Amino acid sequence: MDRILTVEQMTFCEHEAEKYGVSLAQLMDNAAAQLTEVIASNSSASSKIVLLIGKGNNGGDGLVAANLLAEQGLKPAVVLCCGEPDTDLSSAAYARLDKSVEVLKAENALDFIEGADVLVDCIFGTGFHGSLRENILPAFRACEKCEGMKIACDMPSGVNARNGQADKLSFKADVTVTFHRGKLGLYLQPAVDFCGEILVKDIGIDERCENTLYPVITPFDVTKARAALPFRPADGHKGTFGKVVSVAGSESYIGAAGLSAMAAMRTGVGLFELCTAKSVVNSLSAGMYECTYSAMKTDKDGFMVAENAETILKKCEKASCLLIGCGLGHTAQTEKLVAELIENAEIPIVLDADGINSLCPNIDVLLKKKSTVILTPHPAELARLCGVTVGEVMSDRLGSAYRLSEKYGVTVLAKSADTFAVDGGKVYLCTEGTTTLAKGGSGDMLAGIVSSYVAQGCDALDAAALGSFTLGSTALLAGYKRSERGIIARDVIDALPRFLYDLENAE
């Protein structure tokens, strides 16, 4: 898969195409020709082909396609789902509709829709947002009952092309025919459940139209993952593969520190030192022998205090990555500790969980950082970092992460069912994953894995994306022929060496 575009980027490309001799009308004709080819390949002379038409240019694509199908001797019918077309291009296409094409209104065509052999959705395209309106729901319920082949034009109607949110009655396509580039929402949850196979078709837009568009969004796949995996020379030793110093854990949150440490060590880091509360050392050291421990000073509740900063910074002089936050807790003292470490550490920092929560009140300290910082927020943490609501973040999670990255010069790994790794103008979309990870400890594992890759020499963006890819893919492997309900974090950690073997030997 090539570059992915946002809705705004695609709109820019459509208008910019005129500079290279391709008008908007020609783009519609080209899109209709590509759509027609897919419809025809799934039809026969006797097929009942029904095209659902909206008022905008997506409907115009369908109207032009109906003419082309009629020219091939097929017998398409169109259903006007929102009244007559009302944009210049769609109105012109409607005026040119071949007389042989039957035209129906949605309210009179529900049985017709249900009985289609090939049902083509050209209602909303990329312009949809919100929920389906009450007056159009009967048509969508009829679509749901249709057992024929279902094809969506550009975007299944009811799906938001910007963020992948979808009405529960969205058109559920077997195939989505999208144009020029894949649109972001097609690849995000829950939209992916409505898209079926995604076919990206050329409509004559010159690639030079994209030259000024940022961010550049590309999928992070197995080829990119293998290329990003740190090289391991045969004569390497523990120092070769880096050291992570981790500031994690508290009397209240012991497991998070252990999970992040084990995940880091299972992904290849040479040395891992855990700076934590003495109670955490006593608990973990009895069963986790592979890392070293340094007991830190704590308050009466077992949370680390700011005076540990000097000791930790000294340890960072012989390390290659500083991990902060897994189970750290959030107090006034952790806020001071995190701020001092960010301002003074001279090695890359991975900041997760309570590291992020402790940063938020002093977020401008990021402007004083001496090295790379990677933030790994889930949506609620991203909302806190950006000073907005979770709802605002979920409506534009990429935009929120991109603006945060630009403002503070940080790498942002915006976690969810699908994850964005953002560093300035470059974005990787990571879509591996499963509900296996919808459990406590997943974020701790991810933070440990990312810090391990940083310590081994990956740059920040590659480490973030590779970490997400590794965790999601390993969770799938751990759940193979097992219920996702029963997999826990330790099962995923145990599967890491097998996944890495498969990745190292992928063709």
PDB file of C-alpha atoms in Angstrom, residues 221-227 229 266-267 453 466 469-470 472-480 492 494-507:
ATOM      1  CA  ASP A 221       4.070  -3.071   7.258  1.00  0.00           C
ATOM      2  CA  VAL A 222       6.271  -6.142   7.615  1.00  0.00           C
ATOM      3  CA  THR A 223       8.741  -4.863   5.011  1.00  0.00           C
ATOM      4  CA  LYS A 224       9.259  -1.612   6.931  1.00  0.00           C
ATOM      5  CA  ALA A 225       9.397  -3.517  10.214  1.00  0.00           C
ATOM      6  CA  ARG A 226      12.121  -5.835   9.037  1.00  0.00           C
ATOM      7  CA  ALA A 227      14.126  -2.920   7.654  1.00  0.00           C
ATOM      8  CA  LEU A 229      14.817  -3.994  13.148  1.00  0.00           C
ATOM      9  CA  ARG A 266      12.665  -9.928  25.315  1.00  0.00           C
ATOM     10  CA  THR A 267      13.146  -7.536  22.388  1.00  0.00           C
ATOM     11  CA  TYR A 453      14.552  -0.476  20.208  1.00  0.00           C
ATOM     12  CA  LEU A 466       8.321  -0.925  15.201  1.00  0.00           C
ATOM     13  CA  PHE A 469       4.037  -3.416  15.093  1.00  0.00           C
ATOM     14  CA  THR A 470       5.910  -5.828  17.354  1.00  0.00           C
ATOM     15  CA  GLY A 472       0.331  -6.034  17.874  1.00  0.00           C
ATOM     16  CA  SER A 473       1.813  -8.838  15.787  1.00  0.00           C
ATOM     17  CA  THR A 474       3.018 -10.745  18.843  1.00  0.00           C
ATOM     18  CA  ALA A 475      -0.429 -10.493  20.418  1.00  0.00           C
ATOM     19  CA  LEU A 476      -1.904 -12.054  17.279  1.00  0.00           C
ATOM     20  CA  LEU A 477       0.677 -14.822  17.460  1.00  0.00           C
ATOM     21  CA  ALA A 478       0.045 -15.430  21.164  1.00  0.00           C
ATOM     22  CA  GLY A 479      -3.671 -15.723  20.461  1.00  0.00           C
ATOM     23  CA  TYR A 480      -3.352 -18.163  17.565  1.00  0.00           C
ATOM     24  CA  VAL A 492       2.495 -11.928  24.883  1.00  0.00           C
ATOM     25  CA  ASP A 494       6.636 -15.136  26.149  1.00  0.00           C
ATOM     26  CA  ALA A 495       5.727 -15.044  22.439  1.00  0.00           C
ATOM     27  CA  LEU A 496       8.119 -12.179  21.593  1.00  0.00           C
ATOM     28  CA  PRO A 497      11.142 -14.355  20.702  1.00  0.00           C
ATOM     29  CA  ARG A 498       9.031 -16.417  18.286  1.00  0.00           C
ATOM     30  CA  PHE A 499       7.642 -13.314  16.599  1.00  0.00           C
ATOM     31  CA  LEU A 500      11.098 -11.784  16.271  1.00  0.00           C
ATOM     32  CA  TYR A 501      12.394 -15.011  14.740  1.00  0.00           C
ATOM     33  CA  ASP A 502       9.614 -14.905  12.159  1.00  0.00           C
ATOM     34  CA  LEU A 503      10.289 -11.231  11.428  1.00  0.00           C
ATOM     35  CA  GLU A 504      14.036 -11.764  11.069  1.00  0.00           C
ATOM     36  CA  ASN A 505      13.385 -14.548   8.575  1.00  0.00           C
ATOM     37  CA  ALA A 506      10.494 -12.946   6.676  1.00  0.00           C
ATOM     38  CA  GLU A 507      10.913 -12.802   2.902  1.00  0.00           C
TER      39      GLU A 507
END
